Coordinates of C-alpha atoms in Angstrom, one line a residue:
Chain A
M1 CA 31.0 41.3 -43.8
R2 CA 30.6 38.2 -44.9
A3 CA 32.0 36.9 -48.2
I4 CA 30.5 35.4 -51.1
A5 CA 30.4 31.9 -49.6
W6 CA 26.9 31.4 -51.3
H7 CA 28.9 31.2 -54.6
P8 CA 29.7 27.8 -55.8
A9 CA 33.2 29.0 -57.0
A10 CA 33.7 30.6 -53.7
R11 CA 33.3 27.8 -51.3
G12 CA 36.7 27.5 -50.9
L13 CA 37.3 30.7 -50.2
A14 CA 34.8 31.4 -47.4
D15 CA 35.3 35.4 -46.4
D16 CA 39.0 34.8 -46.8
A17 CA 41.5 37.0 -48.5
A18 CA 42.7 35.7 -51.7
V19 CA 46.3 34.9 -52.2
L20 CA 47.8 35.3 -55.5
E21 CA 51.5 34.1 -56.7
V22 CA 52.8 36.7 -59.1
G23 CA 56.0 36.9 -60.8
G24 CA 58.2 35.2 -57.6
E25 CA 55.9 37.5 -55.1
T26 CA 52.8 36.5 -53.1
L27 CA 49.9 39.1 -53.1
V28 CA 47.1 39.0 -50.7
L29 CA 43.9 40.9 -52.2
T30 CA 40.9 41.7 -50.1
H31 CA 37.6 43.3 -50.7
D32 CA 35.4 44.9 -47.8
A33 CA 32.1 46.7 -48.5
M34 CA 30.3 49.0 -46.1
V35 CA 26.5 50.0 -46.3
E36 CA 25.3 53.2 -44.7
G37 CA 22.5 52.1 -42.1
V38 CA 24.1 48.5 -41.7
H39 CA 28.2 49.1 -41.4
F40 CA 27.8 52.5 -40.3
L41 CA 25.4 54.9 -38.9
P42 CA 23.4 57.5 -41.1
G43 CA 24.8 60.8 -40.4
Q44 CA 28.3 59.3 -39.1
D45 CA 31.2 61.4 -39.7
A46 CA 32.5 60.3 -43.3
A47 CA 36.1 60.7 -42.1
D48 CA 35.4 57.8 -39.6
V49 CA 33.5 56.1 -42.2
A50 CA 36.8 56.5 -44.6
W51 CA 39.1 55.1 -41.6
K52 CA 37.0 52.2 -40.9
L53 CA 36.9 51.1 -44.8
V54 CA 40.7 51.1 -44.7
A55 CA 41.1 49.7 -41.7
T56 CA 38.7 46.8 -42.1
N57 CA 40.7 46.0 -45.3
M58 CA 44.0 46.1 -43.8
S59 CA 42.9 43.9 -40.8
D60 CA 42.3 41.3 -43.4
L61 CA 45.9 41.9 -44.5
A62 CA 47.0 41.5 -41.2
A63 CA 45.6 38.1 -40.3
K64 CA 47.9 37.0 -43.3
G65 CA 50.9 38.7 -42.1
A66 CA 51.0 40.8 -45.2
E67 CA 52.5 44.5 -45.6
P68 CA 49.8 46.8 -47.5
V69 CA 50.7 48.0 -51.2
G70 CA 47.9 50.0 -52.2
V71 CA 44.0 50.1 -52.4
L72 CA 41.5 50.8 -55.2
L73 CA 38.1 52.5 -53.9
G74 CA 34.6 52.3 -55.3
Y75 CA 32.6 55.4 -53.8
T76 CA 29.2 56.7 -53.9
L77 CA 29.5 60.3 -54.0
G78 CA 27.6 61.8 -51.0
G79 CA 27.4 65.5 -51.5
D80 CA 28.4 67.6 -48.8
D81 CA 30.6 65.1 -46.8
D82 CA 32.9 64.0 -49.8
A83 CA 35.7 66.2 -48.5
R84 CA 35.6 64.7 -45.2
F85 CA 35.5 61.3 -46.7
V86 CA 39.1 62.4 -48.3
E87 CA 40.4 63.4 -45.0
G88 CA 39.8 60.3 -43.4
L89 CA 40.8 58.2 -46.3
D90 CA 44.1 60.2 -46.4
A91 CA 44.6 59.6 -42.6
A92 CA 44.1 56.0 -42.7
L93 CA 46.1 55.6 -45.7
A94 CA 48.9 57.5 -44.4
H95 CA 49.0 55.6 -41.1
Y96 CA 49.1 52.3 -42.8
G97 CA 51.7 53.2 -45.5
A98 CA 49.1 52.3 -48.3
S99 CA 48.6 54.2 -51.7
L100 CA 45.4 55.0 -53.4
L101 CA 45.9 53.1 -56.7
G102 CA 42.8 53.7 -58.4
G103 CA 39.1 53.4 -58.1
D104 CA 35.9 54.4 -59.4
T105 CA 33.2 57.0 -58.2
V106 CA 29.6 56.6 -59.2
A107 CA 26.4 58.6 -58.3
G108 CA 24.8 57.7 -55.3
N109 CA 21.1 56.5 -55.5
G110 CA 20.1 55.7 -51.7
A111 CA 22.0 54.4 -49.0
R112 CA 25.7 54.8 -49.6
V113 CA 27.6 51.7 -50.6
L114 CA 31.3 51.8 -50.1
G115 CA 34.1 49.3 -51.3
L116 CA 37.6 49.0 -50.8
T117 CA 40.0 46.4 -52.4
A118 CA 43.5 46.1 -50.5
I119 CA 46.3 44.6 -52.0
G120 CA 49.1 43.5 -49.9
R121 CA 52.3 41.6 -50.3
A122 CA 52.9 38.5 -48.1
T123 CA 55.9 38.7 -45.8
Y124 CA 55.9 35.2 -44.6
R125 CA 55.4 32.1 -46.7
P126 CA 53.0 29.9 -46.6
V127 CA 50.6 32.6 -45.8
P128 CA 48.4 31.9 -42.8
G129 CA 44.7 30.6 -43.5
R130 CA 42.0 29.5 -41.4
D131 CA 42.7 26.0 -42.5
G132 CA 45.8 25.0 -40.7
A133 CA 44.8 24.4 -36.8
W134 CA 45.2 21.2 -35.4
P135 CA 43.8 19.2 -32.4
G136 CA 46.1 19.9 -29.0
E137 CA 46.8 23.7 -30.2
A138 CA 45.5 26.2 -28.3
L139 CA 43.4 29.5 -29.4
W140 CA 45.2 32.8 -29.0
I141 CA 43.9 36.5 -29.2
T142 CA 45.9 39.5 -29.3
G143 CA 43.8 41.7 -27.0
P144 CA 40.5 42.6 -25.8
V145 CA 36.9 42.2 -27.3
G146 CA 34.1 44.7 -26.7
A147 CA 35.8 48.2 -27.1
A148 CA 34.1 48.7 -30.3
M149 CA 30.6 47.6 -28.7
M150 CA 31.1 50.2 -26.2
G151 CA 32.2 52.9 -28.5
F152 CA 29.4 52.2 -30.7
E153 CA 26.8 52.5 -28.1
A154 CA 28.4 55.7 -26.9
L155 CA 28.0 56.9 -30.3
R156 CA 24.5 55.6 -31.2
D157 CA 23.3 57.0 -27.7
G158 CA 25.2 60.5 -27.7
T159 CA 26.4 59.7 -24.3
G160 CA 29.7 61.5 -24.7
G161 CA 31.5 58.3 -23.8
D162 CA 34.6 57.1 -25.9
S163 CA 33.6 56.2 -29.2
L164 CA 37.2 56.0 -30.5
A165 CA 37.3 52.3 -30.6
Y166 CA 34.3 52.0 -32.8
R167 CA 35.1 54.8 -35.1
R168 CA 38.7 54.5 -35.8
P169 CA 39.5 50.7 -35.3
V170 CA 43.4 50.0 -35.8
A171 CA 44.4 46.6 -37.8
L172 CA 47.4 44.9 -36.3
L173 CA 49.6 44.9 -39.4
G174 CA 52.8 44.9 -37.2
Q175 CA 51.4 42.0 -35.3
G176 CA 50.3 39.9 -37.9
Q177 CA 53.6 40.1 -40.0
A178 CA 55.3 39.1 -36.4
L179 CA 53.0 36.2 -35.5
A180 CA 52.6 34.6 -39.4
P181 CA 55.5 32.1 -38.6
H182 CA 54.3 31.2 -35.4
V183 CA 50.9 30.3 -36.2
S184 CA 49.2 27.2 -37.9
A185 CA 45.8 29.5 -38.6
M186 CA 45.1 33.2 -38.2
M187 CA 42.3 35.3 -38.8
D188 CA 40.7 38.9 -37.7
V189 CA 37.8 39.1 -35.3
S190 CA 35.6 41.2 -37.2
D191 CA 32.3 39.6 -36.6
G192 CA 32.6 38.5 -33.6
L193 CA 34.8 36.3 -31.4
L194 CA 32.5 33.3 -31.2
L195 CA 31.4 33.3 -34.9
D196 CA 34.8 33.9 -36.2
A197 CA 36.2 31.3 -33.9
W198 CA 33.4 29.2 -35.4
R199 CA 34.5 29.6 -38.8
L200 CA 38.1 28.8 -38.0
A201 CA 37.2 25.7 -36.5
R202 CA 34.6 24.6 -39.4
A203 CA 37.6 25.6 -41.7
S204 CA 40.4 23.6 -40.0
G205 CA 38.0 20.5 -39.1
V206 CA 38.8 21.0 -35.3
S207 CA 36.4 21.6 -32.4
I208 CA 37.5 24.4 -30.4
D209 CA 36.3 25.0 -26.6
I210 CA 36.8 28.7 -25.3
A211 CA 37.4 29.2 -21.6
R212 CA 34.5 32.1 -21.1
M213 CA 36.3 33.8 -18.4
A214 CA 39.8 33.6 -20.3
V215 CA 38.6 36.0 -22.9
P216 CA 40.1 39.6 -22.3
I217 CA 37.3 42.2 -22.5
A218 CA 37.2 45.8 -22.7
A219 CA 33.5 45.8 -21.5
P220 CA 31.8 45.7 -18.2
E221 CA 32.0 42.3 -16.8
A222 CA 27.8 42.4 -17.0
R223 CA 28.4 42.8 -20.8
R224 CA 30.7 39.8 -21.5
D225 CA 28.4 37.7 -23.2
D226 CA 27.7 40.5 -25.6
A227 CA 31.5 41.2 -26.1
L228 CA 32.1 37.8 -27.3
R229 CA 29.6 38.4 -30.0
W230 CA 30.3 41.9 -31.0
G231 CA 32.6 42.3 -34.1
D232 CA 34.7 45.5 -35.1
D233 CA 37.2 45.0 -32.7
Y234 CA 39.9 43.6 -35.2
Q235 CA 41.8 41.7 -32.8
L236 CA 43.7 38.6 -34.4
L237 CA 42.7 35.2 -33.6
F238 CA 45.1 32.4 -34.0
T239 CA 46.3 28.9 -33.2
A240 CA 49.4 27.7 -32.1
P241 CA 51.0 25.2 -29.1
P242 CA 49.4 26.0 -25.8
E243 CA 53.2 26.8 -24.8
A244 CA 54.1 28.7 -27.6
A245 CA 56.8 31.6 -27.0
L246 CA 55.1 34.2 -29.4
P247 CA 56.7 37.7 -30.4
V248 CA 53.6 39.5 -29.2
P249 CA 51.4 40.0 -26.4
A250 CA 48.7 37.3 -26.6
T251 CA 46.0 35.7 -24.5
R252 CA 45.2 32.1 -24.6
I253 CA 41.6 31.7 -24.8
G254 CA 40.7 28.1 -25.6
L255 CA 41.6 24.7 -26.7
L256 CA 41.5 22.8 -30.0
A257 CA 40.4 19.2 -30.0
P258 CA 39.5 16.5 -32.7
P259 CA 36.1 17.4 -34.7
G260 CA 33.0 16.5 -32.3
A261 CA 29.4 17.4 -31.9
A262 CA 30.0 21.3 -32.5
P263 CA 32.9 23.3 -34.1
L264 CA 32.7 25.5 -31.0
T265 CA 31.9 25.1 -27.4
L266 CA 32.0 27.9 -24.7
D267 CA 32.9 26.0 -21.5
G268 CA 32.1 22.9 -23.0
I269 CA 28.5 24.0 -23.7
D270 CA 27.5 24.1 -27.4
V271 CA 25.9 27.7 -28.0
G272 CA 24.5 26.6 -31.0
E273 CA 24.7 28.8 -34.7
A274 CA 22.3 31.2 -33.5
G275 CA 24.0 31.5 -30.2
L276 CA 27.2 32.8 -32.2
G277 CA 26.1 36.4 -32.8
Y278 CA 24.7 38.3 -36.0
E279 CA 26.1 38.3 -39.6
H280 CA 26.0 41.4 -41.3
Chain B
M1 CA 31.9 55.1 -64.4
R2 CA 34.2 58.1 -63.5
A3 CA 37.1 57.4 -61.1
I4 CA 38.3 59.3 -58.1
A5 CA 39.3 62.3 -60.0
W6 CA 38.3 64.6 -57.3
H7 CA 40.8 62.9 -54.9
P8 CA 43.9 64.5 -54.7
A9 CA 46.0 61.9 -54.5
A10 CA 44.3 60.4 -57.6
R11 CA 44.9 63.5 -59.9
G12 CA 47.4 61.7 -62.0
L13 CA 45.3 58.5 -62.0
A14 CA 42.0 60.3 -63.4
D15 CA 39.8 57.2 -64.0
D16 CA 42.6 54.9 -65.6
A17 CA 43.4 51.7 -64.5
A18 CA 46.5 51.2 -62.0
V19 CA 49.6 49.8 -63.1
L20 CA 51.8 47.9 -60.4
E21 CA 54.9 46.4 -60.8
V22 CA 55.3 43.3 -58.7
G23 CA 58.3 40.6 -58.8
G24 CA 59.3 41.2 -62.3
E25 CA 55.6 41.2 -63.5
T26 CA 53.3 44.1 -64.4
L27 CA 49.8 44.1 -62.7
V28 CA 47.0 46.0 -64.0
L29 CA 44.2 46.8 -61.5
T30 CA 40.6 48.5 -62.0
H31 CA 37.8 49.0 -60.0
D32 CA 34.2 49.7 -61.4
A33 CA 30.9 50.0 -59.5
M34 CA 27.6 50.2 -60.5
V35 CA 24.5 51.5 -59.0
E36 CA 20.7 50.4 -59.6
G37 CA 18.9 53.0 -61.4
V38 CA 22.2 54.5 -62.5
H39 CA 24.4 52.0 -64.6
F40 CA 21.6 49.2 -64.9
L41 CA 17.5 49.3 -64.6
P42 CA 15.6 48.5 -61.5
G43 CA 14.4 45.1 -62.2
Q44 CA 16.7 44.3 -65.0
D45 CA 18.1 40.7 -65.5
A46 CA 20.9 39.9 -62.8
A47 CA 22.6 37.7 -65.0
D48 CA 23.0 40.7 -67.4
V49 CA 24.0 43.3 -64.7
A50 CA 26.7 40.4 -63.5
W51 CA 27.9 40.1 -67.4
K52 CA 28.2 43.9 -67.5
L53 CA 30.1 44.3 -64.2
V54 CA 32.7 42.1 -65.7
A55 CA 32.7 43.3 -68.9
T56 CA 33.3 46.9 -67.7
N57 CA 36.3 45.8 -65.8
M58 CA 37.6 43.4 -68.6
S59 CA 37.5 46.1 -70.8
D60 CA 39.4 48.5 -68.5
L61 CA 42.0 45.7 -68.7
A62 CA 41.7 45.3 -72.5
A63 CA 42.9 48.9 -72.9
K64 CA 46.1 48.3 -71.0
G65 CA 46.8 45.2 -73.1
A66 CA 46.3 43.1 -70.2
E67 CA 45.2 39.4 -69.8
P68 CA 42.7 38.9 -67.1
V69 CA 44.0 36.9 -63.7
G70 CA 40.8 37.4 -61.5
V71 CA 38.5 39.5 -59.8
L72 CA 37.3 40.2 -56.4
L73 CA 33.3 41.1 -56.0
G74 CA 31.3 43.4 -53.6
Y75 CA 28.0 42.4 -53.9
T76 CA 24.7 43.9 -52.2
L77 CA 22.5 40.9 -51.5
G78 CA 19.3 41.1 -53.8
G79 CA 17.1 38.6 -52.6
D80 CA 15.2 36.7 -55.3
D81 CA 17.9 37.4 -58.0
D82 CA 21.1 36.1 -56.2
A83 CA 21.1 33.0 -58.2
R84 CA 20.7 34.7 -61.6
F85 CA 23.5 37.3 -60.7
V86 CA 25.9 34.1 -59.9
E87 CA 24.7 32.4 -63.4
G88 CA 26.0 35.4 -65.2
L89 CA 28.9 36.2 -63.4
D90 CA 30.0 32.4 -64.1
A91 CA 29.0 33.1 -67.7
A92 CA 31.1 36.3 -68.0
L93 CA 34.3 35.0 -65.9
A94 CA 34.5 31.7 -68.0
H95 CA 34.0 33.9 -71.6
Y96 CA 36.9 36.0 -70.2
G97 CA 38.8 33.1 -68.6
A98 CA 39.1 35.4 -65.2
S99 CA 38.9 33.6 -61.7
L100 CA 36.5 34.9 -58.7
L101 CA 39.4 35.4 -56.1
G102 CA 37.2 36.7 -53.2
G103 CA 34.9 39.3 -52.1
D104 CA 32.4 40.5 -49.9
T105 CA 28.4 40.1 -49.7
V106 CA 26.8 42.9 -47.9
A107 CA 23.2 43.2 -46.7
G108 CA 21.5 45.7 -48.6
N109 CA 19.6 49.1 -47.7
G110 CA 18.0 50.6 -50.9
A111 CA 19.7 50.8 -54.3
R112 CA 21.9 48.0 -55.1
V113 CA 25.6 49.1 -55.6
L114 CA 28.0 46.4 -57.1
G115 CA 31.7 46.8 -57.3
L116 CA 34.1 44.6 -58.9
T117 CA 37.9 44.8 -58.6
A118 CA 39.8 43.0 -61.6
I119 CA 43.5 41.9 -61.6
G120 CA 45.1 41.6 -65.0
R121 CA 48.7 40.7 -66.0
A122 CA 50.2 43.2 -68.7
T123 CA 51.2 41.4 -71.9
Y124 CA 53.3 44.5 -73.2
R125 CA 55.3 46.9 -71.7
P126 CA 55.4 49.7 -71.1
V127 CA 51.6 49.5 -70.8
P128 CA 49.7 51.7 -72.6
G129 CA 48.4 54.8 -71.1
R130 CA 46.4 57.8 -72.1
D131 CA 49.1 60.3 -71.9
G132 CA 51.2 59.1 -74.5
A133 CA 49.7 60.6 -77.7
W134 CA 51.6 63.0 -79.6
P135 CA 50.5 65.7 -82.3
G136 CA 50.6 64.7 -86.0
E137 CA 49.4 61.0 -84.9
A138 CA 45.7 59.9 -85.6
L139 CA 42.8 58.8 -83.5
W140 CA 41.6 55.4 -84.2
I141 CA 38.7 53.4 -83.0
T142 CA 38.0 49.4 -83.3
G143 CA 34.6 49.6 -84.2
P144 CA 31.2 51.4 -84.0
V145 CA 29.5 53.3 -81.4
G146 CA 25.9 53.5 -80.8
A147 CA 24.9 49.9 -80.3
A148 CA 24.6 49.9 -76.5
M149 CA 22.3 53.1 -76.9
M150 CA 20.1 51.5 -79.1
G151 CA 20.0 48.3 -77.0
F152 CA 19.2 50.5 -74.0
E153 CA 16.3 51.9 -75.8
A154 CA 14.8 48.6 -76.9
L155 CA 15.3 47.3 -73.2
R156 CA 14.0 50.7 -71.8
D157 CA 10.8 50.9 -74.3
G158 CA 10.0 47.3 -74.7
T159 CA 10.2 47.7 -78.2
G160 CA 11.3 44.0 -78.6
G161 CA 14.4 45.3 -80.5
D162 CA 17.7 43.6 -79.9
S163 CA 19.2 45.1 -76.5
L164 CA 22.2 42.6 -76.6
A165 CA 24.7 45.0 -77.1
Y166 CA 23.3 47.2 -73.9
R167 CA 23.2 43.9 -71.8
R168 CA 25.9 41.8 -72.8
P169 CA 28.6 44.3 -73.7
V170 CA 32.0 42.3 -74.8
A171 CA 35.5 43.6 -73.6
L172 CA 38.1 43.7 -76.7
L173 CA 40.8 41.7 -74.5
G174 CA 42.1 39.9 -77.4
Q175 CA 42.3 43.5 -79.5
G176 CA 43.7 45.3 -76.7
Q177 CA 46.5 42.9 -76.4
A178 CA 47.3 42.8 -80.4
L179 CA 47.0 46.7 -80.1
A180 CA 49.3 47.4 -77.2
P181 CA 52.9 47.5 -79.0
H182 CA 51.4 49.4 -81.6
V183 CA 49.5 52.3 -79.6
S184 CA 50.9 55.5 -78.1
A185 CA 47.7 55.8 -76.1
M186 CA 44.7 53.5 -75.6
M187 CA 41.5 53.7 -73.6
D188 CA 38.4 52.1 -73.9
V189 CA 35.0 54.3 -74.7
S190 CA 33.0 53.6 -71.8
D191 CA 31.4 56.9 -71.1
G192 CA 31.1 58.1 -74.8
L193 CA 33.5 58.8 -77.6
L194 CA 33.4 62.7 -77.4
L195 CA 34.0 62.8 -73.6
D196 CA 36.7 60.0 -73.5
A197 CA 38.6 61.3 -76.5
W198 CA 38.4 64.6 -74.4
R199 CA 40.0 62.9 -71.7
L200 CA 42.9 61.4 -73.8
A201 CA 43.7 64.8 -75.3
R202 CA 44.0 66.3 -71.7
A203 CA 45.8 63.7 -70.2
S204 CA 48.3 63.5 -73.5
G205 CA 48.4 67.3 -73.8
V206 CA 47.4 67.3 -77.4
S207 CA 44.3 68.7 -79.0
I208 CA 42.3 66.3 -81.2
D209 CA 39.9 66.7 -83.8
I210 CA 37.4 64.4 -84.7
A211 CA 35.8 64.2 -88.1
R212 CA 32.2 63.5 -87.4
M213 CA 31.3 61.2 -90.4
A214 CA 34.2 59.3 -90.2
V215 CA 33.0 57.7 -87.0
P216 CA 31.4 54.1 -87.3
I217 CA 28.3 54.1 -85.6
A218 CA 26.0 51.3 -85.2
A219 CA 22.6 53.4 -85.1
P220 CA 20.3 55.2 -87.7
E221 CA 22.1 58.2 -89.0
A222 CA 19.9 60.5 -87.6
R223 CA 21.1 59.2 -84.1
R224 CA 24.7 60.0 -84.9
D225 CA 25.2 62.6 -82.6
D226 CA 24.0 60.8 -79.8
A227 CA 25.8 57.9 -80.6
L228 CA 29.0 59.8 -80.4
R229 CA 27.9 61.0 -76.7
W230 CA 26.4 57.4 -75.7
G231 CA 28.7 55.2 -73.5
D232 CA 28.8 51.2 -72.7
D233 CA 30.0 50.4 -76.1
Y234 CA 33.7 49.5 -74.9
Q235 CA 35.6 49.9 -78.0
L236 CA 38.7 50.6 -77.7
L237 CA 40.0 54.3 -78.8
F238 CA 43.7 54.8 -79.3
T239 CA 46.3 56.9 -81.1
A240 CA 48.9 55.8 -83.6
P241 CA 50.4 57.2 -86.8
P242 CA 47.8 57.8 -89.6
E243 CA 49.3 55.3 -91.9
A244 CA 50.0 52.6 -89.0
A245 CA 49.7 49.0 -90.3
L246 CA 47.6 47.6 -87.5
P247 CA 47.0 44.0 -86.3
V248 CA 43.3 44.3 -85.9
P249 CA 40.4 46.4 -87.9
A250 CA 40.4 49.8 -86.7
T251 CA 38.9 53.3 -88.2
R252 CA 40.9 56.2 -88.3
I253 CA 38.6 58.9 -87.1
G254 CA 40.5 62.0 -86.4
L255 CA 43.9 63.9 -86.0
L256 CA 46.3 65.1 -83.2
A257 CA 47.6 68.4 -83.2
P258 CA 49.7 70.7 -80.5
P259 CA 47.4 71.7 -77.6
G260 CA 45.1 74.8 -78.9
A261 CA 42.0 76.5 -77.5
A262 CA 40.0 73.3 -76.7
P263 CA 41.3 69.6 -76.3
L264 CA 38.6 68.2 -78.6
T265 CA 36.8 69.6 -81.9
L266 CA 34.2 68.0 -84.0
D267 CA 35.0 68.8 -87.5
G268 CA 36.8 71.9 -86.1
I269 CA 34.2 72.9 -83.8
D270 CA 34.6 73.2 -79.9
V271 CA 31.5 71.4 -78.5
G272 CA 32.3 72.8 -75.1
E273 CA 32.4 70.6 -72.2
A274 CA 28.8 70.6 -71.9
G275 CA 28.4 69.2 -75.5
L276 CA 30.6 66.1 -74.8
G277 CA 28.0 64.0 -73.3
Y278 CA 27.1 63.3 -69.9
E279 CA 28.9 61.6 -67.0
H280 CA 27.3 59.0 -64.3

């Protein structure tokens, strides 16, 4: 779920959440869309789809250290499973303490497209961005990647394996709020660790070297390279001094240097833009 | 563009914009979605589609007497006409003085679905709702209905007639701000005058009788009944005393009474829910 980087006015925004100063408060606003057949499987339980739509937006708030206020929903009516969608939506909103403020339902006309706008309140200022990292700092991650990949494959292949991590991802709002005062840059890993770390490096004007074996994975070792490129895990990726005392568990997975030949290397090797993973 | 009235938590919201108190300011938030083949014609100029997407949301702000702050866009990439879309988006945002704060682009997979969230600042409190109308007041409208219908038909039939009102509707932000202190209830006419007036009557717990011939139309007289049911004109519909001195031109088209057998009548006759018009 890439943002509107193609829009000239959005060049500075990348796919980052928006920060808006309003009457002495700092709001964080984010919009994520999901397309049937692209971001979720046709026929997938609508309750899971609703949950994930909320979670992806909450994860964007988490990366800003924000607490949720509410959401607005854009929903293409799907017929039979609208009630299931509402169940999942209610469950997710209750989980995150967010209100449904409004939205719009439209008649569908093909693959379903769902959009959610989330509004949050910053708990720490300045709000962490992606452009604040410095050479000499370390790259950290809050937990393993690869669980959503394994879950997706279990669901797709009907193996009966655990698909919860793919179906019901959890946004790390508490961790994001705790980390905000300690980080120089932060984002969530939604599109894959390598691609997202590359974006952080580019935004900050640094180069990042990730130690391949240092990355915690929730997948068989043989799938390590896939796990580093898969998205949907919603861990928080951030930069802080290498010896930082952090308020939540996190793993140091890389080091930052001045900008070099490539924004991102893996064990010192440039994987190239094509090697970063895929974008949806 | 009906809102999520089907959602239990949204029952009070109907398809109204959300009002949010933040740090001493009052924000107005609205989300409208548009589906190819439902809200715009396949093959329609993407610049016009972008304009309309912005205008529909701005119109929601207008009905609240709000001034625009910015928007978030959910956009399914369409290939060839993305550049045209950006042109129309820029033109509309410049027209309304709104910023593109962020958003999300997704790969399409069928009919395109576009979503826009608009954020505005209330200029008058309490922010006008739909539920504030009283028996004895009059129903007013800022201008004619039917222009968008005529424009749509010209475009659809390739008659060469003027389609501007359909392609490039104008949200009445200035009028909405000027009217806000004078109205007991206000909304924009997006889905058709009769349907929207019916909604206002229901929300306020009154009955409304519209004088059929009093409604200004921008269509041949033979099309009066269609014009009263067509949407997309984005006039402001509001309630105020029958002899109110108003700061902007407006026409008195109906009277409010205590709740009766039907929320809405036309020259005293109940048109029934099926006679109100269509919903998309």
